[in-house]
JSON list of C-alpha atoms and ligand atoms in Angstrom, two decimals:
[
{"chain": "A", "resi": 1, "resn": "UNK", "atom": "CA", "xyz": [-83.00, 41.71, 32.22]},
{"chain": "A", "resi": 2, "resn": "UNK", "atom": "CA", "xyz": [-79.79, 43.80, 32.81]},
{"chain": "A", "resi": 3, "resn": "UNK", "atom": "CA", "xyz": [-78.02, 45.64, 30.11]},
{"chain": "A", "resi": 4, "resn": "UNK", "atom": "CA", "xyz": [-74.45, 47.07, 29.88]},
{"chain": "A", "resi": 5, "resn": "UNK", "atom": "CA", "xyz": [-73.35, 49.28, 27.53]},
{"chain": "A", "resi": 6, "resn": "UNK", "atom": "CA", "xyz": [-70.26, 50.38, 27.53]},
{"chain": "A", "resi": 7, "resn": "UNK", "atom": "CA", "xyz": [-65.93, 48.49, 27.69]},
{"chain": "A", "resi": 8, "resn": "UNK", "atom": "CA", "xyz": [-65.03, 46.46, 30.60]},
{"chain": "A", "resi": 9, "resn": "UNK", "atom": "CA", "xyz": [-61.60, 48.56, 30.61]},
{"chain": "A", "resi": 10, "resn": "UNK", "atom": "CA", "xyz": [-62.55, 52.34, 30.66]},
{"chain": "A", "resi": 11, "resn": "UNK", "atom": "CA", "xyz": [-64.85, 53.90, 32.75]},
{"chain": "A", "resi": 12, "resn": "UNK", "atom": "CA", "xyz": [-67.66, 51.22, 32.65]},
{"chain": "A", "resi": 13, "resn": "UNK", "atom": "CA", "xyz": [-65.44, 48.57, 34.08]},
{"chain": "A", "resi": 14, "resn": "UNK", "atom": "CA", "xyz": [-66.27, 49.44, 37.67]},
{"chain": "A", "resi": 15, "resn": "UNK", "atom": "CA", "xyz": [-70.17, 48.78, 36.37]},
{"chain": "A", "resi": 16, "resn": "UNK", "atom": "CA", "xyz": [-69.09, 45.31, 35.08]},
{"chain": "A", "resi": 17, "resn": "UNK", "atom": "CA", "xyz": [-67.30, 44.69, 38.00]},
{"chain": "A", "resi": 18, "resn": "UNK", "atom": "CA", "xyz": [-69.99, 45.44, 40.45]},
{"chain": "A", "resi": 19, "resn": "UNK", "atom": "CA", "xyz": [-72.71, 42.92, 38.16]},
{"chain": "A", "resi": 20, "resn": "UNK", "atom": "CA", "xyz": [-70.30, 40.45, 39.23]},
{"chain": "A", "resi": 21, "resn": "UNK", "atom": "CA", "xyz": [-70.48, 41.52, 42.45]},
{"chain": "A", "resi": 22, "resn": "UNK", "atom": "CA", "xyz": [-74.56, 41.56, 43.06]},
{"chain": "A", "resi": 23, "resn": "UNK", "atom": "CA", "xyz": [-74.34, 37.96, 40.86]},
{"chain": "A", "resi": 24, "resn": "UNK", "atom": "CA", "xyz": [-76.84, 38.93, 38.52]},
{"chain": "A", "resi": 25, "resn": "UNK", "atom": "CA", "xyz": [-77.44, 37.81, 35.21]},
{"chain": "A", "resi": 26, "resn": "UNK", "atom": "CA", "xyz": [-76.21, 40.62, 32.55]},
{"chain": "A", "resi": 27, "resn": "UNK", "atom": "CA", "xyz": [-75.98, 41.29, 28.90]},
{"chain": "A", "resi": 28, "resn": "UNK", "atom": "CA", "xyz": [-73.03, 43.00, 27.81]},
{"chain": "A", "resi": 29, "resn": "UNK", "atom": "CA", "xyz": [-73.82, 45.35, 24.81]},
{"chain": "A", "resi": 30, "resn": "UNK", "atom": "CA", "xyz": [-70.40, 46.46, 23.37]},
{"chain": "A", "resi": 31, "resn": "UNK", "atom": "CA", "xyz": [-70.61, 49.99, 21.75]},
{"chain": "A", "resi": 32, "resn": "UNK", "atom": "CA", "xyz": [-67.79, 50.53, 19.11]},
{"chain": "A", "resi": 33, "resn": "UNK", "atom": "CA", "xyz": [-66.44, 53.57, 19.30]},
{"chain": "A", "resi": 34, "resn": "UNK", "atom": "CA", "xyz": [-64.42, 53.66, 16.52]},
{"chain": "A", "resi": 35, "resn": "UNK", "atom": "CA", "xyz": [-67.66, 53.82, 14.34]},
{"chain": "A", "resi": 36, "resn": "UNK", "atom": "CA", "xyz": [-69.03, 56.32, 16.49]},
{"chain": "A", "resi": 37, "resn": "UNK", "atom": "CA", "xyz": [-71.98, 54.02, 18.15]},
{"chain": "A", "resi": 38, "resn": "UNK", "atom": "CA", "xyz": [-71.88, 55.72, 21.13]},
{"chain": "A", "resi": 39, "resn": "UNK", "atom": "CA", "xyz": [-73.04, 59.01, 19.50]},
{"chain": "A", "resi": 40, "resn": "UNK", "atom": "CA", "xyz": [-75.71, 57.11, 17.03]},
{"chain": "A", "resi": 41, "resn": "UNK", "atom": "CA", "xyz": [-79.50, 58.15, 17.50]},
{"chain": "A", "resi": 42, "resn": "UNK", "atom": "CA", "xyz": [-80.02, 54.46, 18.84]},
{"chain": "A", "resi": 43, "resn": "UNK", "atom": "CA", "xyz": [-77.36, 54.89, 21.47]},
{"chain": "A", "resi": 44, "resn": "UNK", "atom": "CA", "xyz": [-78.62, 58.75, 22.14]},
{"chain": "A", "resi": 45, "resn": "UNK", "atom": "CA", "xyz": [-82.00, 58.07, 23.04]},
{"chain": "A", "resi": 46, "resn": "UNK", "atom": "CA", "xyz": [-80.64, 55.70, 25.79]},
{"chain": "A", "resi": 47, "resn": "UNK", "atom": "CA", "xyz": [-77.82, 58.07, 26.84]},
{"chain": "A", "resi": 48, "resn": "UNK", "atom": "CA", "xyz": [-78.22, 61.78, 25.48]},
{"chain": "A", "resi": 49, "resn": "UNK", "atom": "CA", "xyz": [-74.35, 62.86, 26.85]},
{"chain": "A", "resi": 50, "resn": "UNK", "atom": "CA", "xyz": [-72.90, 60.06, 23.78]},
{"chain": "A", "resi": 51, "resn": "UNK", "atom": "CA", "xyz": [-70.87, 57.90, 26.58]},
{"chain": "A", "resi": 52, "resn": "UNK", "atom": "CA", "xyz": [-70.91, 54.62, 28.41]},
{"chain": "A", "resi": 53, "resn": "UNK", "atom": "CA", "xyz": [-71.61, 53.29, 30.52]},
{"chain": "A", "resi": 54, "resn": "UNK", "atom": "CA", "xyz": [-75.62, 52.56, 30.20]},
{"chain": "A", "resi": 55, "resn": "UNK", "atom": "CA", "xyz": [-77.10, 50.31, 31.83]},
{"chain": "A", "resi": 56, "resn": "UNK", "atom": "CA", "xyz": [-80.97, 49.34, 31.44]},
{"chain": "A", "resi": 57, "resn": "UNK", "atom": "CA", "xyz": [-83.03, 47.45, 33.62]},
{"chain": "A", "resi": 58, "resn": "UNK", "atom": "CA", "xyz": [-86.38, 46.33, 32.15]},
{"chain": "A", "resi": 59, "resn": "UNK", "atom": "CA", "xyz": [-87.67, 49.76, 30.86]},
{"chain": "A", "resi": 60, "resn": "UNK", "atom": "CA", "xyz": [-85.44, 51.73, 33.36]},
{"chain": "A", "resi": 61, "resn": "UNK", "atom": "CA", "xyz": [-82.37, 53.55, 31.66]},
{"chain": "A", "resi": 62, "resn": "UNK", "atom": "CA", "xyz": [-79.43, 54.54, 34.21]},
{"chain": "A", "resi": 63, "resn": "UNK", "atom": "CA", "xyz": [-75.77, 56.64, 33.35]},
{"chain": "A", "resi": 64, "resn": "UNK", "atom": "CA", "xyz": [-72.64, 57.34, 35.24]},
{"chain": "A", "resi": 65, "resn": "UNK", "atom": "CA", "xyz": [-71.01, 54.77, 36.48]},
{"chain": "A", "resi": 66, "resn": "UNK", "atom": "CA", "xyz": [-71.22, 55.58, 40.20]},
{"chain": "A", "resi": 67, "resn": "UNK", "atom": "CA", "xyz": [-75.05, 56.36, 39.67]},
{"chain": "A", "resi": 68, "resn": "UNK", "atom": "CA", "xyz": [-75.28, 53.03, 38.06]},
{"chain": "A", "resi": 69, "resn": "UNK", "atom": "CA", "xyz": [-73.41, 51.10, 40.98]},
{"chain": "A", "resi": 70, "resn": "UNK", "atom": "CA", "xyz": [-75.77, 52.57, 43.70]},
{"chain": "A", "resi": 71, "resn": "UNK", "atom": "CA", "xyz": [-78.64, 51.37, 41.84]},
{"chain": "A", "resi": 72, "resn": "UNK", "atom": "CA", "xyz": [-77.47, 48.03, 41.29]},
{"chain": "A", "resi": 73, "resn": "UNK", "atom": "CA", "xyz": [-76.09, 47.27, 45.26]},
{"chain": "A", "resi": 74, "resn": "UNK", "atom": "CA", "xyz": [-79.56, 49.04, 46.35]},
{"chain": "A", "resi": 75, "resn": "UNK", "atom": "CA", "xyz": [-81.71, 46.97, 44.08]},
{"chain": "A", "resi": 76, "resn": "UNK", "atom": "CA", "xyz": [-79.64, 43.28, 43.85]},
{"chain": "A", "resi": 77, "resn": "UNK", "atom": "CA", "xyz": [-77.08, 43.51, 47.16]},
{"chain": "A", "resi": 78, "resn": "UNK", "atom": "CA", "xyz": [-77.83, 45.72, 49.71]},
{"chain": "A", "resi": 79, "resn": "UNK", "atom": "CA", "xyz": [-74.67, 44.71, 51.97]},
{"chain": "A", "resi": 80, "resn": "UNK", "atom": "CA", "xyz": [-72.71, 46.58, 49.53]},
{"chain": "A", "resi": 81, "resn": "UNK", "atom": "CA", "xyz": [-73.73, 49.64, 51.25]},
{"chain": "A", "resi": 82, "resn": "UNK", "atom": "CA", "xyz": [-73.09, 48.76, 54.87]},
{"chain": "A", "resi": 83, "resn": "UNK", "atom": "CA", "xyz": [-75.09, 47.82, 57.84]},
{"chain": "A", "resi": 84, "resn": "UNK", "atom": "CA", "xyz": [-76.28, 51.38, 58.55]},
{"chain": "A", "resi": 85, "resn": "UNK", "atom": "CA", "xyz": [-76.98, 54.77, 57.65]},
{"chain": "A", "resi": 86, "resn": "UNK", "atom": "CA", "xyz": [-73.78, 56.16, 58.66]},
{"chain": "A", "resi": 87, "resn": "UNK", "atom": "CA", "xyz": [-71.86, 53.43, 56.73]},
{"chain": "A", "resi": 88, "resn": "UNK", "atom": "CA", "xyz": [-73.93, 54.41, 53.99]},
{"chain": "A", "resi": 89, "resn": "UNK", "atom": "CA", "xyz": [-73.42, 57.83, 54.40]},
{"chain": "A", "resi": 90, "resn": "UNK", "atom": "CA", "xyz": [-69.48, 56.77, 54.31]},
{"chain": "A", "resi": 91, "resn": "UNK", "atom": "CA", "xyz": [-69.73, 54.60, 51.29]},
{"chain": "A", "resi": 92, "resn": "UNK", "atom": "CA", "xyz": [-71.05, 57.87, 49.66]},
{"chain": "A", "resi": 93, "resn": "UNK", "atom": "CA", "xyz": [-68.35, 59.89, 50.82]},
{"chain": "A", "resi": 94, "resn": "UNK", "atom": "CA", "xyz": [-65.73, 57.92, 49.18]},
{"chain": "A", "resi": 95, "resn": "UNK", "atom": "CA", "xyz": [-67.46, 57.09, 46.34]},
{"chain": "A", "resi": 96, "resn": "UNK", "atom": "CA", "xyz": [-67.69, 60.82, 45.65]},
{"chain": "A", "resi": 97, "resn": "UNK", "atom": "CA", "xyz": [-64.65, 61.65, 46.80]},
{"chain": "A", "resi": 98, "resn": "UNK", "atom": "CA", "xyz": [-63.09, 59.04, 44.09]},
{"chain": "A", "resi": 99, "resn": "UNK", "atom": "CA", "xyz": [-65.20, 60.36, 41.33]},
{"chain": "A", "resi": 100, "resn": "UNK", "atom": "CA", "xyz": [-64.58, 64.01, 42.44]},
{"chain": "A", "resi": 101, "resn": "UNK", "atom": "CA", "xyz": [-61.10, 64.46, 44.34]},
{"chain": "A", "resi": 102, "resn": "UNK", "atom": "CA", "xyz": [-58.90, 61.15, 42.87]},
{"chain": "A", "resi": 103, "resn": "UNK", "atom": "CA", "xyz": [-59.84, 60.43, 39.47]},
{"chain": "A", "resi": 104, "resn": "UNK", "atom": "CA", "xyz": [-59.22, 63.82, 37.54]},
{"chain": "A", "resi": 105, "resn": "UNK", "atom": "CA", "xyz": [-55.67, 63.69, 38.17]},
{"chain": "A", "resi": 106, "resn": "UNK", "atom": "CA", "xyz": [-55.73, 59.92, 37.62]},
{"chain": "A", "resi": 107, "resn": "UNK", "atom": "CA", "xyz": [-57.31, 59.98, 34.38]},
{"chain": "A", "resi": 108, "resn": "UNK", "atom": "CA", "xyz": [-55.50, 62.75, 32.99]},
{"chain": "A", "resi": 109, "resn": "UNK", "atom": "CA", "xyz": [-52.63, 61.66, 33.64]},
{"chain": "A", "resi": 110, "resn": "UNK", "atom": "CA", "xyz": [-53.68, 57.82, 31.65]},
{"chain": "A", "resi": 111, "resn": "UNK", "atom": "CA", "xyz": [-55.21, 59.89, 28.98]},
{"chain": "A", "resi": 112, "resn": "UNK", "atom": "CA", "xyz": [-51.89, 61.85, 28.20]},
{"chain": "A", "resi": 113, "resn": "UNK", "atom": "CA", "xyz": [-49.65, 58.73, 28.96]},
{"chain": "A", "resi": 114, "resn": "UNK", "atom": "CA", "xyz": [-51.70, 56.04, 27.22]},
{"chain": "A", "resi": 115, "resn": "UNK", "atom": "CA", "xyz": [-53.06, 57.52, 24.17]},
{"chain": "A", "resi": 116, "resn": "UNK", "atom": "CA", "xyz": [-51.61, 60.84, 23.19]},
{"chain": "A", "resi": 117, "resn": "UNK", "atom": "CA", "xyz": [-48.35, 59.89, 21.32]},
{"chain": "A", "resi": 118, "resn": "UNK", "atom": "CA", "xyz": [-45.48, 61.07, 22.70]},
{"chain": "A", "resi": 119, "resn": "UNK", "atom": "CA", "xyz": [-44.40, 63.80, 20.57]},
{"chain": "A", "resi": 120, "resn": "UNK", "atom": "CA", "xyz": [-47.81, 65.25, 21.01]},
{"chain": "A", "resi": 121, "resn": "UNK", "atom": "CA", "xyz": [-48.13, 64.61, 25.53]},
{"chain": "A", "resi": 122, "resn": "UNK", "atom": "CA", "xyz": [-48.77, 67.79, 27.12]},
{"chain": "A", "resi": 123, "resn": "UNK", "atom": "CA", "xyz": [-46.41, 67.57, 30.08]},
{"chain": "A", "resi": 124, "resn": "UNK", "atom": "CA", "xyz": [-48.12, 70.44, 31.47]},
{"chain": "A", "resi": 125, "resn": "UNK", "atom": "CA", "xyz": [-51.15, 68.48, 32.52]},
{"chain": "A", "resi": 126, "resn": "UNK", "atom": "CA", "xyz": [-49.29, 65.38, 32.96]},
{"chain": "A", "resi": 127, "resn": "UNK", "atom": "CA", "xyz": [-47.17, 67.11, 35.79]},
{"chain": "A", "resi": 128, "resn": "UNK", "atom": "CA", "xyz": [-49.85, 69.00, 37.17]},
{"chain": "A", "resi": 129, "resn": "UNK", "atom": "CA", "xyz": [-51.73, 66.10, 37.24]},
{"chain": "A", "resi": 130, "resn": "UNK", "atom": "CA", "xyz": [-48.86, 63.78, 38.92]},
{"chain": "A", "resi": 131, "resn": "UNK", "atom": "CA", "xyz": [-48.22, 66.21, 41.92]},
{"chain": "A", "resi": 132, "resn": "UNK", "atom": "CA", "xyz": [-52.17, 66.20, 43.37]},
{"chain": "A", "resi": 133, "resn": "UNK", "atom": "CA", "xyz": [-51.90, 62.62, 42.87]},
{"chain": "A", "resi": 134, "resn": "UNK", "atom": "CA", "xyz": [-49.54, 62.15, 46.72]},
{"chain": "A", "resi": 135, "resn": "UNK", "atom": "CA", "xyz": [-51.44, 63.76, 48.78]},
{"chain": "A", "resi": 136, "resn": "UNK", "atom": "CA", "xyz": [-55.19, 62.05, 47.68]},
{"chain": "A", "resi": 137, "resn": "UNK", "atom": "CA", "xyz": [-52.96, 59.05, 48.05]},
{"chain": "A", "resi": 138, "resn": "UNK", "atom": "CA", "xyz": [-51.98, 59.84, 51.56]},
{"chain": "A", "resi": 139, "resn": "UNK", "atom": "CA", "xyz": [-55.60, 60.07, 52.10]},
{"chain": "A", "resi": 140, "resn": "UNK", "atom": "CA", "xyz": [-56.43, 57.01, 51.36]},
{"chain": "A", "resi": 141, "resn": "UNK", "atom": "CA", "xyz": [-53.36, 55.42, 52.75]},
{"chain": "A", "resi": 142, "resn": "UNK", "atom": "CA", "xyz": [-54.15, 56.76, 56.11]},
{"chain": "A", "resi": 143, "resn": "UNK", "atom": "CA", "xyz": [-57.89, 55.95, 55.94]},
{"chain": "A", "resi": 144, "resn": "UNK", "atom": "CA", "xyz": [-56.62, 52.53, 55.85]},
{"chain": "A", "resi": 145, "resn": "UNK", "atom": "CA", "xyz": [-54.54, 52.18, 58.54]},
{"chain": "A", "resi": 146, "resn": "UNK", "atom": "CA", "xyz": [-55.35, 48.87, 60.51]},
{"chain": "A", "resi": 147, "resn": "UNK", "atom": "CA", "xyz": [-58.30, 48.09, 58.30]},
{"chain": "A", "resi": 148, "resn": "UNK", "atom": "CA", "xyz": [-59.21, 45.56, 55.64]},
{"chain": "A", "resi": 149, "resn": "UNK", "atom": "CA", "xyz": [-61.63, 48.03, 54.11]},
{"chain": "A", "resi": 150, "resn": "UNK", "atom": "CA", "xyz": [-62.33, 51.62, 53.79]},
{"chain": "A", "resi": 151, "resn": "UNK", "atom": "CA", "xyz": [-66.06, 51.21, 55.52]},
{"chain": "A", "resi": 152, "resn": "UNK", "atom": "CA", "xyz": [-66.84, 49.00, 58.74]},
{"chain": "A", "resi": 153, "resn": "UNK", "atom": "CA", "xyz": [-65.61, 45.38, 58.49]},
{"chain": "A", "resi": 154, "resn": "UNK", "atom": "CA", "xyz": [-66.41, 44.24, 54.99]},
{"chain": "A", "resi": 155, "resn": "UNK", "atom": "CA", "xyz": [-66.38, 44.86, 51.62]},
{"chain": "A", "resi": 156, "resn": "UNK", "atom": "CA", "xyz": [-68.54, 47.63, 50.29]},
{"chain": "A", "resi": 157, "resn": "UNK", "atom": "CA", "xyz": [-69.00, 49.70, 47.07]},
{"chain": "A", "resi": 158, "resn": "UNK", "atom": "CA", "xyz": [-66.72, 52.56, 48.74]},
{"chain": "A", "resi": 159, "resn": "UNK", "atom": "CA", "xyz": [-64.00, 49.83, 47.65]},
{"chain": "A", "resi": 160, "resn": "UNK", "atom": "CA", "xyz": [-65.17, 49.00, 44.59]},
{"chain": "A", "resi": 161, "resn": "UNK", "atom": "CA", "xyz": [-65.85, 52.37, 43.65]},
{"chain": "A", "resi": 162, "resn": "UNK", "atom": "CA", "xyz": [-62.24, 53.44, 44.69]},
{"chain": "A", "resi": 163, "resn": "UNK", "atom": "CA", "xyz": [-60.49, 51.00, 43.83]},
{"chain": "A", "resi": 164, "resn": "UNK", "atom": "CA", "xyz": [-61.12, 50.84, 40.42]},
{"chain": "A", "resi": 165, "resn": "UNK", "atom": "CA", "xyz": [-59.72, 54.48, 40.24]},
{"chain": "A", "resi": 166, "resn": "UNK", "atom": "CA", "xyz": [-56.77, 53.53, 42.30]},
{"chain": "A", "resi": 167, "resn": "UNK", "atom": "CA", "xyz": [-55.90, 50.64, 40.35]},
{"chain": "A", "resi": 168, "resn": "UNK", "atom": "CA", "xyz": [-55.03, 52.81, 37.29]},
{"chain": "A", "resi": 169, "resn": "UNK", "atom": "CA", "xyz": [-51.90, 54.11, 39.30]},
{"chain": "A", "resi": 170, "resn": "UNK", "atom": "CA", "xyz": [-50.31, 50.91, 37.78]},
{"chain": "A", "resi": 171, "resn": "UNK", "atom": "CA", "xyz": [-51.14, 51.88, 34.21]},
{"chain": "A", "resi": 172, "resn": "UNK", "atom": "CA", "xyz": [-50.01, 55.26, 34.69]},
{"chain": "A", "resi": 173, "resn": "UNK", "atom": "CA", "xyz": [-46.61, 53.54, 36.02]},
{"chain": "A", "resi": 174, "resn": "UNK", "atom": "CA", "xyz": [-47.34, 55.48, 39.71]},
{"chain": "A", "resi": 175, "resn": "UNK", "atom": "CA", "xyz": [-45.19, 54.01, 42.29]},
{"chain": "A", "resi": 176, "resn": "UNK", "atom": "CA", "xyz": [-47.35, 53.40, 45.05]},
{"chain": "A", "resi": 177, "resn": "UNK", "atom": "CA", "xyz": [-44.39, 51.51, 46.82]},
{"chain": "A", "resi": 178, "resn": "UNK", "atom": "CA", "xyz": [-45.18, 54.51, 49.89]},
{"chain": "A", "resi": 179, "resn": "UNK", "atom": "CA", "xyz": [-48.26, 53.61, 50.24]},
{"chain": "A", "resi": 180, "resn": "UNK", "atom": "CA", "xyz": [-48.17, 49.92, 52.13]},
{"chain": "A", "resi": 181, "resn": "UNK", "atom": "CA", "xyz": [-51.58, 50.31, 52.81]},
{"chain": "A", "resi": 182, "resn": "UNK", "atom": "CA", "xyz": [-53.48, 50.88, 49.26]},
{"chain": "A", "resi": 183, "resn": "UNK", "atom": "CA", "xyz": [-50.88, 48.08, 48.08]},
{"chain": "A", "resi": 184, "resn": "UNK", "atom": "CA", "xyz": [-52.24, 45.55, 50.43]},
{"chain": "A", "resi": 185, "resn": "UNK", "atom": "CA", "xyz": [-55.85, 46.45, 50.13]},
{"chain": "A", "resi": 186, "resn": "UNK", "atom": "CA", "xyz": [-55.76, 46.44, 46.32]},
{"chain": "A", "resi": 187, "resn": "UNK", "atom": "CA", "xyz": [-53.80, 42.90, 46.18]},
{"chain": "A", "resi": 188, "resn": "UNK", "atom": "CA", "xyz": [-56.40, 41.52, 48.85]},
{"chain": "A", "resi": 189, "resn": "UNK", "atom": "CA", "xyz": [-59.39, 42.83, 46.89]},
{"chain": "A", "resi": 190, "resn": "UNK", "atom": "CA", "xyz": [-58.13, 41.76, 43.87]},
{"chain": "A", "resi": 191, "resn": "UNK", "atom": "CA", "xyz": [-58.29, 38.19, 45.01]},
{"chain": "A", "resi": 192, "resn": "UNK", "atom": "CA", "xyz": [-62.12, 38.08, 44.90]},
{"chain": "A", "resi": 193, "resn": "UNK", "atom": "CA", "xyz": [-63.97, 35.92, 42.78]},
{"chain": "A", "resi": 194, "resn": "UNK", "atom": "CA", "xyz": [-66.38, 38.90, 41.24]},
{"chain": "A", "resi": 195, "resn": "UNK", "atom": "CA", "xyz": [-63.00, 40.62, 40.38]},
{"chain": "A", "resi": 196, "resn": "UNK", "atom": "CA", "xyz": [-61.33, 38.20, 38.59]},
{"chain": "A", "resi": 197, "resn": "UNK", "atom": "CA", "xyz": [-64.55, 36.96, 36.62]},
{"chain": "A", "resi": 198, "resn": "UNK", "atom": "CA", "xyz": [-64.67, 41.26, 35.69]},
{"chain": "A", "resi": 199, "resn": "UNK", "atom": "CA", "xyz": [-60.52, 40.93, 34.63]},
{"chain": "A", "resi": 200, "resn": "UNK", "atom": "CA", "xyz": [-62.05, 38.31, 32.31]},
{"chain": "A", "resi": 201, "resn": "UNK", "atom": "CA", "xyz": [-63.92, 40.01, 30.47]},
{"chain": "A", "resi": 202, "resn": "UNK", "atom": "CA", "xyz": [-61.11, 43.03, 29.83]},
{"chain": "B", "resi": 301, "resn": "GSH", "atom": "N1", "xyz": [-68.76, 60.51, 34.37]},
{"chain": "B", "resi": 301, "resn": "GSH", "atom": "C1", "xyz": [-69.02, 59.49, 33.40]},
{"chain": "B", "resi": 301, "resn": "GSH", "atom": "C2", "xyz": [-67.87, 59.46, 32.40]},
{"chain": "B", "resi": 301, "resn": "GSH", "atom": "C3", "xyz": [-68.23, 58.68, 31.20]},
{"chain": "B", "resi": 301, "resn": "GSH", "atom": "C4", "xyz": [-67.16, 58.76, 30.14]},
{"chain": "B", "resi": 301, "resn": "GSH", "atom": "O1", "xyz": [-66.43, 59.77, 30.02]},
{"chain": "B", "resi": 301, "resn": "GSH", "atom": "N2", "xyz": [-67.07, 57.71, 29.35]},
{"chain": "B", "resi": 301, "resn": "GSH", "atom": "C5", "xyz": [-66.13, 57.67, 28.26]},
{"chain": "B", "resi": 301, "resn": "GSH", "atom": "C6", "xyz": [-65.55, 56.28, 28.13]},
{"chain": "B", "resi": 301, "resn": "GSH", "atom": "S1", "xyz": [-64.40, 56.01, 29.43]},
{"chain": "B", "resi": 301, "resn": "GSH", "atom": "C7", "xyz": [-66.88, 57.97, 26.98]},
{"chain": "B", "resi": 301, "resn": "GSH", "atom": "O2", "xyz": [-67.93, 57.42, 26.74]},
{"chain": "B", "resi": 301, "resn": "GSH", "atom": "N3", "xyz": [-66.30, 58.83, 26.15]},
{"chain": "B", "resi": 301, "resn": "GSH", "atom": "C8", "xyz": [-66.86, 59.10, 24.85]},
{"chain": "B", "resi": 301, "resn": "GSH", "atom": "C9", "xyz": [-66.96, 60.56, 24.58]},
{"chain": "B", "resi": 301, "resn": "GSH", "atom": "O3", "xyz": [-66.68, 61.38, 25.48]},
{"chain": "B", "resi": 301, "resn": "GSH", "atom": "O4", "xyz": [-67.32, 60.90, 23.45]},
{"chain": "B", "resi": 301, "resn": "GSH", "atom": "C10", "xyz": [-69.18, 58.13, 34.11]},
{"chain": "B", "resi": 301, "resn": "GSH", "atom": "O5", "xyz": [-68.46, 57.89, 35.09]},
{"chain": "B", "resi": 301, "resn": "GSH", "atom": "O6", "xyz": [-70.02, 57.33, 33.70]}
]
């Protein structure tokens, strides 16, 4: 049996999203953070760092959430990683270059604007942060140019994976108006049934 550890809307939610995607059945273990779960000796043993996600498979323990997504389309869906090597080899690319290159900026940017209060924001990071966001945009923009998805023909986990970084542009009030491209992709992949059963849950 599967097990999630972690909030559908923080880093983890791109781990509840892809369950939905491979269809398997999953237990969601909520950790409250508030009472410091996530750093109890339970939680520790499971994940030594003290953050979600988790996720546990029988007696196998897996963390970071793009780890955790690799093992779960290479154990339960395959397809989500292409037809090939080289699409595989792409899917990896943009999964690390998500993780790596766009979500820094991304994230410090929502931390500052979404729970620091206002009189304590540093607007240091927040603009520092807000000009490397264009030009990873432009990136992506460009990459998909004429295409439904960012590797081969269908969906893969090099969407998923990006996308859920991508989407926080919204929360961080990012105008993505100039970039046609991620708009269209976002809307179209947020029409998928594995999606929507994942907004459920937030
Ligand atoms: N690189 C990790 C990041 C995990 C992470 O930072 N999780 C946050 C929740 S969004 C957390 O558990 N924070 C608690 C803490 O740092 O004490 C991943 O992608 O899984």
């Amino acid at each position: 049996m599967l097990n999630i550890y972690g909030s559908p809307r923080s880093s983890s939610g791109r781990c509840f999203w892809c369950l939905e995607e491979i269809g398997e059945k999953y237990h969601y273990k909520p950790l409250n953070f508030k009472e410091k779960e996530h750093k109890s000796p339970e939680y520790l043993k499971i994940n030594p760092n003290g953050k979600a996600p988790t996720l546990t498979d029988g007696d196998f323990v897996i963390w970071e959430s793009i780890a955790i997504n690799f093992y779960l389309a290479e154990t339960y869906k395959p397809e989500l990683l292409g037809t090939d090597n080289k699409q595989r080899g792409l899917v990896h690319q943009w999964s690390f270059w998500g993780i790596a290159e766009l979500q820094p900026p991304i994230i410090n940017s929502f931390i500052q604007l979404v729970f620091v209060p206002k009189e304590r924001r540093d607007n240091q990071v927040i603009e520092k942060a807000t000009a490397k966001i264009p030009g990873l945009l432009k990136v992506l923009n460009d990459a998909l140019e004429g295409k439904n998805y960012l590797v081969g023909d269908n969906f893969t986990l090099a969407d998923l994976n990006v996308a859920s970084i991508a989407a926080v542009c919204s929360e961080i009030k990012f105008d993505l108006t100039a970039y046609k491209n991620i708009q269209t992709w976002l809307t179209q992949i947020s029409e998928r049934s594995a999606f929507k059963k994942y907004q459920k849950l937030c």
